[in-house]
CSV table of C-alpha atoms in Angstrom, one decimal:
chain,number,residue,atom,x,y,z
O,162,MET,CA,0.0,0.0,0.0
O,163,ASP,CA,1.5,3.3,-1.1
O,164,LEU,CA,-0.1,6.4,0.5
O,165,SER,CA,2.4,8.9,-0.7
O,166,LEU,CA,1.3,11.7,-3.1
O,167,ASN,CA,2.4,11.6,-6.8
O,168,ASP,CA,3.6,14.6,-8.7
O,169,THR,CA,0.1,15.6,-9.9
O,170,GLN,CA,-1.3,15.4,-6.4
O,171,GLN,CA,1.6,17.5,-5.0
O,172,LEU,CA,0.8,20.1,-7.6
O,173,ILE,CA,-2.9,20.0,-6.6
O,174,GLN,CA,-1.9,20.3,-2.9
O,175,ASP,CA,0.4,23.3,-3.6
O,176,SER,CA,-2.2,25.1,-5.7
O,177,ALA,CA,-5.0,24.5,-3.2
O,178,ARG,CA,-2.8,25.6,-0.3
O,179,ASP,CA,-1.9,28.8,-2.1
O,180,PHE,CA,-5.5,29.4,-2.9
O,181,VAL,CA,-6.6,29.0,0.7
O,182,ARG,CA,-3.9,31.2,2.0
O,183,GLY,CA,-4.6,33.9,-0.6
O,184,SER,CA,-8.3,34.0,-1.2
O,185,CYS,CA,-9.6,32.3,1.9
O,186,SER,CA,-7.7,34.0,4.7
O,187,ARG,CA,-9.2,34.0,8.2
O,188,GLU,CA,-10.5,37.5,7.6
O,189,ALA,CA,-12.1,36.5,4.3
O,190,LEU,CA,-13.8,33.4,5.8
O,191,LEU,CA,-15.1,35.5,8.7
O,192,GLU,CA,-16.6,38.0,6.2
O,193,ILE,CA,-18.2,35.2,4.2
O,194,ASP,CA,-19.6,33.8,7.5
O,195,ARG,CA,-21.3,37.1,8.1
O,196,LYS,CA,-22.4,37.5,4.5
O,197,PRO,CA,-22.7,34.0,2.9
O,198,GLN,CA,-23.7,35.5,-0.5
O,199,LEU,CA,-20.1,36.7,-0.9
O,200,PHE,CA,-19.0,33.1,-1.5
O,201,MET,CA,-20.8,32.6,-4.8
O,202,GLN,CA,-19.8,36.1,-5.9
O,203,GLY,CA,-16.1,35.8,-5.2
O,204,ILE,CA,-14.8,32.3,-4.3
O,205,TRP,CA,-17.0,30.1,-6.5
O,206,PRO,CA,-16.0,31.7,-9.9
O,207,GLN,CA,-12.4,31.2,-8.9
O,208,MET,CA,-12.9,27.5,-8.1
O,209,ALA,CA,-14.6,27.0,-11.4
O,210,GLU,CA,-11.8,28.9,-13.2
O,211,LEU,CA,-9.3,26.6,-11.6
O,212,GLY,CA,-11.2,23.5,-12.8
O,213,TRP,CA,-12.1,22.2,-9.4
O,214,THR,CA,-15.8,21.9,-10.2
O,215,GLY,CA,-15.0,19.3,-12.9
O,216,MET,CA,-12.3,17.3,-11.2
O,217,ALA,CA,-14.6,14.4,-10.2
O,218,ILE,CA,-16.4,14.4,-13.5
O,219,PRO,CA,-15.1,12.3,-16.5
O,220,GLU,CA,-13.7,14.1,-19.5
O,221,THR,CA,-16.6,12.8,-21.6
O,222,TYR,CA,-18.9,15.1,-19.6
O,223,GLY,CA,-16.8,18.2,-19.5
O,224,GLY,CA,-14.6,17.4,-16.5
O,225,THR,CA,-11.0,16.4,-16.0
O,226,GLY,CA,-11.6,12.9,-14.7
O,227,ASN,CA,-9.3,13.0,-11.7
O,228,CYS,CA,-9.1,10.0,-9.4
O,229,ALA,CA,-10.6,10.0,-5.9
O,230,THR,CA,-7.2,10.7,-4.2
O,231,ASP,CA,-6.6,13.8,-6.5
O,232,VAL,CA,-10.0,15.2,-5.4
O,233,ALA,CA,-9.4,14.3,-1.8
O,234,VAL,CA,-6.0,16.2,-1.8
O,235,LEU,CA,-7.9,19.3,-2.9
O,236,PHE,CA,-10.5,18.9,-0.2
O,237,GLU,CA,-8.0,18.3,2.6
O,238,GLU,CA,-6.6,21.8,1.8
O,239,LEU,CA,-10.1,23.3,1.7
O,240,GLY,CA,-10.8,21.7,5.0
O,241,ALA,CA,-7.9,23.6,6.6
O,242,GLY,CA,-9.7,26.9,5.9
O,243,PRO,CA,-12.3,25.7,6.6
O,244,VAL,CA,-13.6,26.9,3.2
O,245,PRO,CA,-17.4,26.5,3.0
O,246,GLY,CA,-19.5,26.2,0.0
O,247,PRO,CA,-21.2,23.7,-2.3
O,248,LEU,CA,-18.2,22.2,-4.1
O,249,PHE,CA,-18.6,18.8,-2.4
O,250,SER,CA,-22.4,18.7,-2.7
O,251,SER,CA,-22.5,19.7,-6.3
O,252,ALA,CA,-19.2,18.6,-8.0
O,253,VAL,CA,-18.6,15.5,-6.0
O,254,LEU,CA,-21.8,14.0,-4.4
O,255,CYS,CA,-24.5,15.0,-6.9
O,256,ALA,CA,-22.2,14.5,-9.9
O,257,ARG,CA,-21.5,11.0,-8.7
O,258,ILE,CA,-25.2,10.2,-8.2
O,259,LEU,CA,-25.9,11.4,-11.7
O,260,LEU,CA,-23.0,9.3,-13.1
O,261,ASP,CA,-24.3,6.2,-11.3
O,262,SER,CA,-28.0,6.7,-11.9
O,263,ALA,CA,-28.9,9.1,-14.7
O,264,THR,CA,-29.6,8.2,-18.3
O,265,GLU,CA,-26.9,9.1,-20.9
O,266,GLU,CA,-29.1,12.0,-22.1
O,267,ALA,CA,-29.4,13.4,-18.6
O,268,LYS,CA,-25.6,13.0,-17.9
O,269,ARG,CA,-24.8,15.0,-21.1
O,270,ALA,CA,-27.4,17.6,-20.2
O,271,TRP,CA,-26.3,18.3,-16.6
O,272,LEU,CA,-22.8,17.1,-15.9
O,273,PRO,CA,-21.0,19.6,-18.2
O,274,LEU,CA,-23.0,22.4,-16.4
O,275,ILE,CA,-21.8,21.2,-13.0
O,276,ALA,CA,-18.3,20.8,-14.3
O,277,SER,CA,-18.2,24.4,-15.5
O,278,GLY,CA,-19.8,25.7,-12.3
O,279,GLU,CA,-22.8,27.2,-14.1
O,280,ARG,CA,-25.2,25.0,-12.2
O,281,VAL,CA,-24.9,24.1,-8.6
O,282,PHE,CA,-26.6,20.9,-7.3
O,283,ALA,CA,-27.5,19.8,-3.8
O,284,LEU,CA,-28.9,16.5,-2.5
O,285,ALA,CA,-32.2,16.7,-0.5
O,286,LEU,CA,-32.4,13.4,1.2
O,287,THR,CA,-32.8,13.7,5.0
O,288,GLU,CA,-36.1,14.3,6.7
O,289,ALA,CA,-37.5,14.8,10.2
O,290,GLN,CA,-36.6,11.2,11.1
O,291,TYR,CA,-33.0,12.1,10.4
O,292,GLY,CA,-30.8,9.5,8.7
O,293,TRP,CA,-28.9,8.8,5.5
O,294,SER,CA,-30.8,5.6,4.6
O,295,SER,CA,-33.9,5.0,2.6
O,296,GLN,CA,-35.9,4.1,5.7
O,297,GLY,CA,-36.2,7.7,6.7
O,298,VAL,CA,-37.5,8.9,3.3
O,299,LYS,CA,-41.2,9.9,3.3
O,300,LEU,CA,-41.5,12.6,0.7
O,301,ALA,CA,-44.3,11.7,-1.7
O,302,ALA,CA,-44.2,11.9,-5.4
O,303,ARG,CA,-47.7,11.6,-7.0
O,304,GLY,CA,-47.7,10.7,-10.6
O,305,GLU,CA,-49.6,12.8,-13.1
O,306,ARG,CA,-49.9,12.8,-16.8
O,307,GLU,CA,-46.6,14.6,-17.7
O,308,GLY,CA,-44.6,14.1,-14.5
O,309,PHE,CA,-44.8,14.2,-10.8
O,310,VAL,CA,-46.1,16.4,-7.9
O,311,LEU,CA,-43.8,16.5,-4.9
O,312,ASN,CA,-45.0,17.0,-1.3
O,313,GLY,CA,-42.9,16.8,1.8
O,314,THR,CA,-40.1,18.5,3.8
O,315,LYS,CA,-36.4,17.9,3.8
O,316,VAL,CA,-34.3,19.1,6.7
O,317,PHE,CA,-30.6,19.6,7.2
O,318,VAL,CA,-30.0,19.8,3.4
O,319,HIS,CA,-26.4,20.9,2.9
O,320,ASP,CA,-25.9,23.9,0.5
O,321,ALA,CA,-29.5,24.1,-0.7
O,322,GLU,CA,-29.4,27.9,-0.3
O,323,ARG,CA,-26.8,28.1,-3.0
O,324,ALA,CA,-28.2,25.4,-5.3
O,325,THR,CA,-29.7,26.0,-8.7
O,326,ASP,CA,-30.9,22.4,-8.8
O,327,LEU,CA,-31.9,19.8,-6.2
O,328,ILE,CA,-31.6,16.0,-6.4
O,329,VAL,CA,-34.6,15.1,-4.3
O,330,VAL,CA,-35.1,11.6,-2.9
O,331,GLY,CA,-38.8,10.6,-2.6
O,332,ARG,CA,-41.3,7.7,-2.9
O,333,ILE,CA,-43.6,7.4,-5.9
O,334,GLU,CA,-47.1,6.8,-4.6
O,335,GLY,CA,-48.3,3.2,-5.3
O,336,GLY,CA,-44.7,2.0,-5.9
O,337,GLU,CA,-42.0,0.5,-3.8
O,338,GLY,CA,-38.5,1.8,-3.0
O,339,ILE,CA,-37.1,5.3,-3.3
O,340,SER,CA,-36.6,7.4,-6.4
O,341,LEU,CA,-34.5,10.4,-7.5
O,342,PHE,CA,-35.8,13.6,-9.1
O,343,ARG,CA,-34.0,16.6,-10.4
O,344,VAL,CA,-35.8,19.7,-9.3
O,345,ASP,CA,-35.1,23.3,-10.3
O,346,ALA,CA,-34.7,25.2,-7.1
O,347,LYS,CA,-36.9,28.0,-8.4
O,348,THR,CA,-39.8,25.7,-9.2
O,349,PRO,CA,-43.1,27.1,-7.7
O,350,GLY,CA,-43.8,25.2,-4.5
O,351,VAL,CA,-40.2,24.8,-3.5
O,352,THR,CA,-39.1,26.9,-0.5
O,353,VAL,CA,-35.6,26.9,0.9
O,354,ARG,CA,-35.1,28.2,4.5
O,355,PRO,CA,-31.6,28.4,6.0
O,356,LEU,CA,-31.4,26.8,9.4
O,357,ALA,CA,-30.1,28.9,12.3
O,358,GLY,CA,-28.0,27.7,15.2
O,359,PHE,CA,-24.4,26.4,15.6
O,360,ILE,CA,-24.4,24.8,12.1
O,361,ALA,CA,-23.1,25.9,8.7
O,362,GLY,CA,-24.7,25.8,5.3
O,363,MET,CA,-27.8,23.7,6.1
O,364,SER,CA,-31.4,24.4,5.1
O,365,GLU,CA,-35.0,23.2,5.3
O,366,VAL,CA,-36.5,22.6,1.9
O,367,VAL,CA,-40.3,22.4,1.6
O,368,PHE,CA,-42.0,20.9,-1.4
O,369,ASP,CA,-45.7,22.0,-1.6
O,370,ASN,CA,-47.3,20.6,-4.8
O,371,ALA,CA,-44.0,21.2,-6.7
O,372,HIS,CA,-44.4,19.9,-10.2
O,373,VAL,CA,-41.5,18.2,-12.0
O,374,ARG,CA,-41.4,16.7,-15.5
O,375,GLY,CA,-41.3,13.0,-16.1
O,376,ALA,CA,-37.9,13.5,-17.8
O,377,ASP,CA,-36.5,14.7,-14.4
O,378,LEU,CA,-37.0,11.3,-12.8
O,379,ILE,CA,-33.4,10.2,-12.5
O,380,GLY,CA,-32.9,6.5,-13.4
O,381,GLN,CA,-35.5,3.9,-12.8
O,382,GLY,CA,-38.3,4.7,-10.3
O,383,GLY,CA,-38.0,2.9,-7.0
O,384,ALA,CA,-34.5,1.7,-7.6
O,385,ALA,CA,-32.4,4.5,-6.1
O,386,ALA,CA,-31.4,2.9,-2.8
O,387,ASP,CA,-28.6,0.8,-4.1
O,388,GLU,CA,-27.4,3.7,-6.5
O,389,ILE,CA,-27.3,6.1,-3.6
O,390,GLU,CA,-25.4,3.7,-1.4
O,391,ARG,CA,-22.9,3.0,-4.2
O,392,ALA,CA,-22.4,6.8,-4.7
O,393,LEU,CA,-21.9,7.4,-1.0
O,394,ILE,CA,-19.2,4.7,-0.8
O,395,ALA,CA,-17.4,6.4,-3.7
O,396,VAL,CA,-17.5,10.0,-2.3
O,397,THR,CA,-17.4,9.6,1.5
O,398,PRO,CA,-13.6,9.5,1.7
O,399,VAL,CA,-13.4,12.9,-0.1
O,400,LEU,CA,-15.5,14.4,2.7
O,401,CYS,CA,-13.3,12.6,5.2
O,402,ALA,CA,-10.3,14.3,3.6
O,403,TYR,CA,-11.9,17.7,4.3
O,404,LYS,CA,-12.1,16.8,8.0
O,405,VAL,CA,-8.4,15.7,7.9
O,406,GLY,CA,-7.6,19.2,6.8
O,407,GLY,CA,-9.7,20.6,9.6
O,408,CYS,CA,-7.9,18.4,12.2
O,409,ARG,CA,-4.6,19.6,10.8
O,410,ALA,CA,-5.5,23.3,11.0
O,411,VAL,CA,-6.8,23.2,14.5
O,412,PHE,CA,-3.7,21.3,15.7
O,413,ASP,CA,-1.4,23.8,14.0
O,414,LEU,CA,-3.4,26.7,15.5
O,415,SER,CA,-3.2,25.1,19.0
O,416,LEU,CA,0.5,24.2,18.7
O,417,ASN,CA,1.5,27.8,17.7
O,418,TYR,CA,-0.7,29.2,20.5
O,419,ALA,CA,0.9,26.9,23.1
O,420,ARG,CA,4.4,28.1,21.9
O,421,GLU,CA,3.5,31.8,22.2
O,422,ARG,CA,1.1,32.2,25.1
O,423,THR,CA,2.8,32.7,28.4
O,424,GLN,CA,1.3,32.1,31.8
O,425,PHE,CA,3.0,32.0,35.2
O,426,GLY,CA,6.2,33.1,33.6
O,427,GLN,CA,6.5,30.4,30.9
O,428,VAL,CA,4.8,29.3,27.7
O,429,ILE,CA,1.8,27.2,28.3
O,430,GLY,CA,3.2,24.5,26.1
O,431,ARG,CA,5.5,23.5,29.0
O,432,PHE,CA,2.5,22.5,31.1
O,433,GLN,CA,1.8,18.7,31.1
O,434,ARG,CA,-1.9,19.2,30.7
O,435,VAL,CA,-1.5,21.3,27.6
O,436,GLN,CA,0.9,18.8,26.2
O,437,ASP,CA,-1.7,16.1,26.8
O,438,HIS,CA,-4.3,18.0,24.8
O,439,LEU,CA,-1.9,18.4,21.9
O,440,ILE,CA,-1.0,14.7,21.9
O,441,HIS,CA,-4.7,13.8,21.8
O,442,MET,CA,-5.0,16.1,18.7
O,443,VAL,CA,-2.1,14.5,17.0
O,444,ASN,CA,-3.6,11.1,17.5
O,445,PHE,CA,-7.0,12.2,16.1
O,446,LEU,CA,-5.3,13.8,13.1
O,447,ASP,CA,-3.2,10.8,12.3
O,448,SER,CA,-6.1,8.3,12.7
O,449,ALA,CA,-8.3,10.4,10.5
O,450,ARG,CA,-5.6,10.9,7.9
O,451,TRP,CA,-4.5,7.3,7.5
O,452,THR,CA,-7.9,5.6,7.6
O,453,THR,CA,-9.1,8.1,5.0
O,454,TYR,CA,-6.1,7.6,2.6
O,455,GLU,CA,-6.3,3.9,3.0
O,456,ALA,CA,-10.0,4.0,1.8
O,457,LEU,CA,-8.9,6.3,-1.1
O,458,TRP,CA,-6.1,4.0,-2.1
O,459,LYS,CA,-8.6,1.0,-2.2
O,460,LEU,CA,-11.1,3.0,-4.3
O,461,ASP,CA,-8.4,4.1,-6.8
O,462,SER,CA,-7.0,0.6,-6.9
O,463,GLY,CA,-10.4,-0.9,-7.8
O,464,MET,CA,-10.6,-2.9,-4.6
O,465,ASP,CA,-13.7,-3.4,-2.4
O,466,ALA,CA,-13.4,-0.4,-0.2
O,467,ALA,CA,-16.7,-0.5,1.7
O,468,SER,CA,-15.2,-1.6,5.1
O,469,SER,CA,-12.4,1.0,4.9
O,470,VAL,CA,-14.8,3.8,3.9
O,471,HIS,CA,-17.0,3.1,6.9
O,472,VAL,CA,-14.0,3.1,9.2
O,473,ALA,CA,-12.7,6.3,7.7
O,474,LYS,CA,-16.0,8.1,8.0
O,475,SER,CA,-16.5,7.0,11.6
O,476,VAL,CA,-13.0,7.9,12.6
O,477,SER,CA,-12.7,11.3,10.8
O,478,SER,CA,-16.1,12.6,12.1
O,479,GLU,CA,-15.1,11.8,15.7
O,480,SER,CA,-11.6,13.1,15.2
O,481,TYR,CA,-12.6,16.5,13.7
O,482,MET,CA,-15.1,17.1,16.5
O,483,ARG,CA,-12.8,15.9,19.3
O,484,ALA,CA,-9.8,17.8,17.9
O,485,CYS,CA,-11.8,21.0,18.1
O,486,ASP,CA,-12.8,20.2,21.6
O,487,TYR,CA,-9.1,19.8,22.7
O,488,ALA,CA,-8.2,23.0,20.7
O,489,HIS,CA,-10.6,24.9,22.9
O,490,GLU,CA,-9.0,23.4,26.0
O,491,VAL,CA,-5.6,24.7,24.8
O,492,HIS,CA,-6.9,28.1,23.9
O,493,ALA,CA,-9.4,28.7,26.8
O,494,GLY,CA,-11.2,32.0,26.5
O,495,ILE,CA,-9.6,33.4,23.3
O,496,GLY,CA,-10.8,30.3,21.5
O,497,VAL,CA,-14.4,31.3,21.7
O,498,MET,CA,-13.8,34.8,20.2
O,499,ARG,CA,-15.3,34.8,16.8
O,500,GLU,CA,-12.5,36.9,15.3
O,501,TYR,CA,-9.9,34.3,16.3
O,502,GLY,CA,-11.3,31.8,13.8
O,503,LEU,CA,-11.3,28.6,15.8
O,504,THR,CA,-15.1,28.6,16.1
O,505,LEU,CA,-15.3,28.3,12.3
O,506,HIS,CA,-13.8,24.8,12.7
O,507,THR,CA,-15.8,24.0,15.7
O,508,ARG,CA,-19.1,24.7,14.0
O,509,MET,CA,-18.0,23.0,10.8
O,510,SER,CA,-17.0,19.9,12.7
O,511,ARG,CA,-20.5,19.7,14.2
O,512,SER,CA,-22.2,20.4,10.9
O,513,LEU,CA,-20.3,17.6,9.1
O,514,TYR,CA,-20.5,15.1,11.9
O,515,HIS,CA,-23.7,13.5,10.6
O,516,CYS,CA,-23.3,14.4,6.9
O,517,LEU,CA,-23.4,11.1,4.9
O,518,GLY,CA,-24.1,9.2,8.1
O,519,ALA,CA,-23.0,9.6,11.7
O,520,PRO,CA,-20.2,7.5,13.1
O,521,LYS,CA,-22.6,5.1,14.8
O,522,THR,CA,-24.3,4.5,11.5
O,523,HIS,CA,-21.0,3.7,9.8
O,524,ARG,CA,-20.0,1.4,12.6
O,525,GLN,CA,-23.2,-0.5,12.2
O,526,ARG,CA,-22.7,-0.8,8.4
O,527,LEU,CA,-19.1,-2.0,9.0
O,528,GLU,CA,-20.5,-4.8,11.1
O,529,LYS,CA,-22.7,-5.9,8.2
O,530,VAL,CA,-19.9,-5.6,5.7
O,531,LEU,CA,-17.7,-7.8,7.8
O,532,GLY,CA,-20.5,-10.3,8.3
O,533,LEU,CA,-20.7,-9.8,12.1
O,534,VAL,CA,-24.5,-9.3,12.1
O,535,ASN,CA,-27.3,-10.5,9.8
O,536,GLY,CA,-29.2,-8.2,7.4
């Protein structure tokens, strides 16, 4: 197993690191946090210009067809910001769902627009009975002569506020299984409401007699569960890499602070308790990094990666959140000052903890993959 970066990946890493340092400084990210609309006006066009919106899309559909590790290297650097935005939702998650589920005509219609950054997609899956499995999907799709009428509410939808299009998971009345629909976010009857609280980039999306065309049914009706699961296995390590970048950033921030902050006549890094916190953070960073890159290596090698993906998601979600906890222990009062920037990571670690499935969910799936439980 070779987890070192090749020349292309090192170039991607350098380019992304320079971008984050230049265009996504702490001051810039704090300003975007206050005025989220600035992201699509300033950062998103730059990402599209750099070709990042097409990295996970094959050349046939207007992208550059990079491997999973290439894309993950980019996201690790974005996670160090943490740079918010719909790049993962649109150009990785929804692009993958379309690749796995859509007809050839739909792929040629939508993937080039995602690759160019002209259209931004978001996945509307989770509902009040929160969960990233088909069991929690209740949204109803009533068939009519020329399409479907959607009724229901999705919650904790990532990046819906910035999306031009939604991939909506619902159930066709009278049928079995779950189905996917592409819905223009401006369709009458679709309402997006950003959710408040200590979370980032999530919204409630209400569908009140929202009409969609029959052509906007993605793939075969009632057969989306396996396609979603396959897509999630393929893209989850990329999200894990973003959390690795977050772990790295909060560790570096804490280490530098421990070297500079003096108390009782010496830098606080000399105190045993502070050293304990930093060591915990190193352990969380390393465990998240190596489980993530093992999963990526398996995916790019064409191996069965399901067990490694579940381990990586469980470990990286816990690691990012716990690393932020220990960072606050090191920083104490200054860590909660918004202007300092640590709370951007703290909030992001909570927002992404459940995204694509909570750690407990992935541990349960790991048990099934390993044959430790039935079903």
